[in-house]
């Protein structure tokens, strides 16, 4: 098997964008083309919106490996999001006894994380 990446920009994996196409060849020689879709959810009656995590599962024939890859991609998206460390820091501080920690304390814990 193998993966080939088609993108309008050059620069390898660091330049993946919404127009990126992946040609994936499985161990049986079957080729599938997957697109890195940009999916934005907008919340009604507000100016709020967010991007869904990258989705690369073949929706026709799912395999256990694809599902594991999808879960890994979602966890990476959450883990490396800039608000993850402060959010987790606040929850940990509250869990261990301080119900209303100062922003400076949250920042110190998030930086240590």
Coordinates of N, CA and C in Angstrom, one line a residue:
X1 N 0.8 -1.2 0.0 CA 0.0 0.0 0.0 C 0.9 1.2 0.0
X2 N 0.2 2.4 -0.2 CA 0.9 3.6 -0.2 C 0.0 4.8 -0.3
X3 N 0.6 6.0 -0.1 CA -0.2 7.2 -0.1 C 0.5 8.2 -1.0
X4 N -0.2 8.8 -1.9 CA 0.3 9.9 -2.7 C -0.6 11.1 -2.5
X5 N 0.1 12.3 -2.3 CA -0.6 13.5 -2.0 C -0.6 14.4 -3.2
X6 N -1.7 15.0 -3.5 CA -1.8 16.0 -4.6 C -2.3 17.3 -4.0
X7 N -1.5 18.3 -4.2 CA -1.9 19.6 -3.6 C -1.5 20.7 -4.6
X8 N -2.2 21.8 -4.5 CA -1.8 23.0 -5.4 C -0.6 23.7 -4.9
X9 N -0.2 23.5 -3.6 CA 1.0 24.1 -3.1 C 2.0 23.1 -2.9
X10 N 3.3 23.5 -3.0 CA 4.4 22.6 -2.8 C 4.9 22.7 -1.3
X11 N 5.6 21.7 -0.9 CA 6.1 21.8 0.5 C 5.8 20.6 1.4
X12 N 5.3 19.5 0.8 CA 5.1 18.3 1.6 C 3.9 18.4 2.5
X13 N 3.9 17.7 3.6 CA 2.8 17.6 4.5 C 2.5 18.9 5.3
X14 N 3.5 19.8 5.4 CA 3.2 21.0 6.0 C 2.3 22.0 5.3
X15 N 2.1 21.6 4.0 CA 1.3 22.5 3.1 C -0.1 21.9 2.8
X16 N -0.6 21.0 3.6 CA -1.9 20.4 3.3 C -3.0 21.5 3.5
X17 N -3.9 21.5 2.6 CA -5.0 22.5 2.6 C -6.3 21.8 2.2
X18 N -7.4 22.6 2.1 CA -8.7 22.0 1.8 C -8.8 21.5 0.4
X19 N -7.8 21.8 -0.5 CA -7.9 21.3 -1.8 C -7.0 20.1 -2.0
X20 N -6.4 19.6 -0.9 CA -5.5 18.4 -1.0 C -6.3 17.2 -1.2
X21 N -5.7 16.4 -2.1 CA -6.3 15.0 -2.5 C -5.3 14.0 -2.1
X22 N -5.8 12.9 -1.5 CA -4.9 11.8 -1.1 C -5.3 10.6 -2.0
X23 N -4.3 10.0 -2.6 CA -4.5 8.7 -3.3 C -4.0 7.7 -2.5
X24 N -4.8 6.8 -2.0 CA -4.4 5.7 -1.0 C -4.5 4.4 -1.8
X25 N -3.5 3.6 -1.8 CA -3.5 2.3 -2.4 C -3.4 1.3 -1.3
X26 N -4.3 0.4 -1.1 CA -4.3 -0.6 -0.1 C -3.4 -1.8 -0.5
X27 N -3.3 -2.8 0.4 CA -2.4 -3.9 0.1 C -2.9 -4.8 -1.0
X28 N -4.1 -4.6 -1.4 CA -4.7 -5.4 -2.6 C -4.6 -4.6 -3.9
X29 N -4.0 -3.4 -3.8 CA -3.9 -2.6 -5.0 C -5.1 -1.8 -5.4
X30 N -6.0 -1.7 -4.5 CA -7.2 -0.9 -4.7 C -6.9 0.6 -4.4
X31 N -7.2 1.5 -5.3 CA -6.9 2.9 -5.1 C -8.2 3.6 -4.7
X32 N -8.0 4.5 -3.7 CA -9.1 5.3 -3.2 C -8.6 6.8 -3.2
X33 N -9.5 7.7 -3.5 CA -9.1 9.1 -3.5 C -9.9 9.8 -2.4
X34 N -9.2 10.4 -1.5 CA -9.9 11.1 -0.3 C -9.5 12.5 -0.4
X35 N -10.5 13.4 0.0 CA -10.2 14.8 0.0 C -10.3 15.4 1.4
X36 N -9.4 16.3 1.7 CA -9.3 17.0 3.0 C -10.4 18.1 2.9
X37 N -11.6 17.8 3.4 CA -12.7 18.7 3.3 C -12.7 19.7 4.4
X38 N -13.0 21.0 4.1 CA -13.2 22.0 5.1 C -14.7 22.0 5.5
X39 N -15.0 21.7 6.7 CA -16.4 21.6 7.2 C -16.5 22.5 8.3
X40 N -17.3 23.6 8.1 CA -17.5 24.6 9.2 C -18.9 24.5 9.7
X41 N -19.1 24.5 11.0 CA -20.4 24.5 11.6 C -20.6 25.9 12.1
X42 N -21.8 26.4 11.7 CA -22.1 27.8 12.2 C -23.3 27.6 13.2
X43 N -23.2 28.4 14.3 CA -24.3 28.3 15.3 C -25.3 29.4 15.0
X44 N -26.5 29.0 14.9 CA -27.6 29.9 14.5 C -27.8 31.0 15.4
X45 N -28.1 32.2 14.9 CA -28.4 33.4 15.6 C -27.2 33.9 16.4
X46 N -26.0 33.5 16.0 CA -24.7 34.0 16.6 C -23.7 34.2 15.5
X47 N -22.6 34.8 15.9 CA -21.5 34.9 15.0 C -20.5 33.8 15.2
X48 N -20.8 32.8 16.0 CA -19.9 31.7 16.3 C -19.9 30.6 15.3
X49 N -18.7 30.1 15.0 CA -18.5 28.9 14.1 C -17.3 28.2 14.5
X50 N -17.2 26.9 14.1 CA -16.0 26.2 14.4 C -15.8 25.2 13.2
X51 N -14.5 24.7 13.0 CA -14.2 23.8 12.0 C -14.3 22.4 12.6
X52 N -14.9 21.5 11.9 CA -14.9 20.1 12.3 C -13.5 19.5 12.1
X53 N -13.2 18.5 12.8 CA -11.9 17.8 12.6 C -11.8 17.2 11.2
X54 N -10.5 17.0 10.8 CA -10.3 16.4 9.5 C -11.0 15.0 9.5
X55 N -11.6 14.7 8.3 CA -12.3 13.4 8.2 C -11.8 12.7 7.0
X56 N -11.2 11.5 7.2 CA -10.6 10.8 6.1 C -11.1 9.4 5.9
X57 N -12.1 9.0 6.6 CA -12.7 7.6 6.6 C -13.4 7.4 5.2
X58 N -13.2 6.3 4.6 CA -13.9 6.0 3.4 C -15.3 5.6 3.9
X59 N -16.3 6.4 3.5 CA -17.7 6.2 4.0 C -18.4 5.0 3.4
X60 N -17.8 4.4 2.3 CA -18.4 3.3 1.7 C -18.0 2.0 2.3
X61 N -16.7 1.8 2.5 CA -16.2 0.6 3.1 C -15.3 1.0 4.3
X62 N -15.8 1.0 5.4 CA -15.0 1.3 6.6 C -14.2 0.1 7.1
X63 N -13.0 0.4 7.6 CA -12.2 -0.6 8.1 C -11.8 -0.2 9.6
X64 N -11.4 -1.2 10.4 CA -11.1 -0.9 11.7 C -9.9 0.1 11.8
X65 N -8.9 -0.1 10.9 CA -7.7 0.8 10.8 C -8.1 2.2 10.5
X66 N -9.1 2.4 9.6 CA -9.5 3.8 9.3 C -10.2 4.4 10.5
X67 N -10.9 3.6 11.2 CA -11.6 4.2 12.4 C -10.6 4.6 13.4
X68 N -9.6 3.8 13.6 CA -8.5 4.1 14.6 C -7.8 5.4 14.1
X69 N -7.5 5.5 12.8 CA -6.9 6.7 12.3 C -7.7 8.0 12.5
X70 N -9.0 7.8 12.3 CA -10.0 8.9 12.5 C -10.0 9.4 14.0
X71 N -10.0 8.4 14.9 CA -10.0 8.7 16.3 C -8.7 9.5 16.7
X72 N -7.6 9.0 16.1 CA -6.3 9.6 16.4 C -6.3 11.1 15.9
X73 N -6.8 11.3 14.7 CA -6.9 12.6 14.1 C -7.7 13.6 15.0
X74 N -8.9 13.1 15.5 CA -9.7 13.9 16.3 C -9.0 14.2 17.6
X75 N -8.4 13.2 18.2 CA -7.7 13.5 19.5 C -6.5 14.5 19.3
X76 N -5.8 14.3 18.2 CA -4.7 15.3 17.9 C -5.3 16.7 17.7
X77 N -6.4 16.8 17.1 CA -7.0 18.1 16.9 C -7.4 18.7 18.2
X78 N -8.0 18.0 19.1 CA -8.3 18.5 20.4 C -7.1 18.8 21.3
X79 N -6.1 17.9 21.2 CA -4.9 18.0 22.1 C -4.1 19.2 21.7
X80 N -3.9 19.5 20.5 CA -3.1 20.6 20.0 C -3.8 21.9 19.8
X81 N -5.1 22.0 20.1 CA -5.8 23.2 20.0 C -5.3 24.2 21.1
X82 N -5.2 25.5 20.8 CA -4.7 26.4 21.7 C -5.5 26.6 23.0
X83 N -6.7 26.3 23.0 CA -7.5 26.4 24.2 C -7.5 25.2 25.1
X84 N -6.9 24.1 24.6 CA -6.9 22.8 25.4 C -6.2 23.0 26.7
X85 N -5.0 23.5 26.7 CA -4.2 23.5 28.0 C -4.9 24.4 29.0
X86 N -5.4 25.6 28.7 CA -6.1 26.4 29.7 C -7.4 25.8 30.2
X87 N -8.1 25.1 29.3 CA -9.4 24.5 29.7 C -9.1 23.3 30.6
X88 N -8.1 22.5 30.3 CA -7.8 21.4 31.2 C -7.2 21.9 32.5
X89 N -6.4 22.9 32.5 CA -5.8 23.5 33.7 C -6.9 23.9 34.6
X90 N -7.9 24.7 34.1 CA -9.0 25.1 34.9 C -9.7 23.9 35.6
X91 N -10.0 22.9 34.8 CA -10.8 21.8 35.3 C -10.0 21.0 36.4
X92 N -8.6 20.9 36.2 CA -7.8 20.2 37.2 C -7.7 21.0 38.5
X93 N -7.5 22.3 38.3 CA -7.5 23.1 39.5 C -8.8 23.1 40.3
X94 N -9.9 23.1 39.6 CA -11.2 23.1 40.3 C -11.4 21.7 40.9
X95 N -11.0 20.7 40.2 CA -11.1 19.3 40.7 C -10.4 19.1 42.0
X96 N -9.2 19.8 42.1 CA -8.3 19.6 43.3 C -8.5 20.7 44.4
X97 N -9.7 21.4 44.3 CA -10.0 22.2 45.5 C -10.2 23.7 45.4
X98 N -9.8 24.3 44.3 CA -10.0 25.8 44.2 C -11.1 26.0 43.1
X99 N -12.2 26.5 43.6 CA -13.4 26.6 42.7 C -13.3 27.8 41.8
X100 N -12.6 28.9 42.2 CA -12.5 30.0 41.3 C -11.0 30.5 41.2
X101 N -10.1 29.8 40.5 CA -8.7 30.2 40.4 C -8.5 31.5 39.6
X102 N -7.4 32.2 39.9 CA -7.1 33.4 39.2 C -6.6 33.1 37.8
X103 N -6.8 34.0 36.9 CA -6.3 33.7 35.5 C -4.8 33.5 35.5
X104 N -4.0 34.1 36.4 CA -2.6 33.9 36.4 C -2.2 32.5 36.8
X105 N -3.0 32.0 37.8 CA -2.8 30.6 38.2 C -3.1 29.6 37.1
X106 N -4.2 29.8 36.4 CA -4.6 29.0 35.3 C -3.5 29.0 34.2
X107 N -3.0 30.2 34.0 CA -1.9 30.3 33.0 C -0.6 29.5 33.4
X108 N -0.3 29.6 34.7 CA 0.9 28.9 35.1 C 0.8 27.4 35.0
X109 N -0.4 26.9 35.4 CA -0.7 25.5 35.3 C -0.7 25.0 33.8
X110 N -1.4 25.8 32.9 CA -1.4 25.5 31.5 C -0.1 25.5 30.9
X111 N 0.8 26.4 31.3 CA 2.2 26.5 30.7 C 3.0 25.3 31.2
X112 N 2.8 24.8 32.4 CA 3.5 23.6 32.9 C 3.0 22.4 32.2
X113 N 1.7 22.4 31.8 CA 1.1 21.2 31.1 C 1.8 21.2 29.7

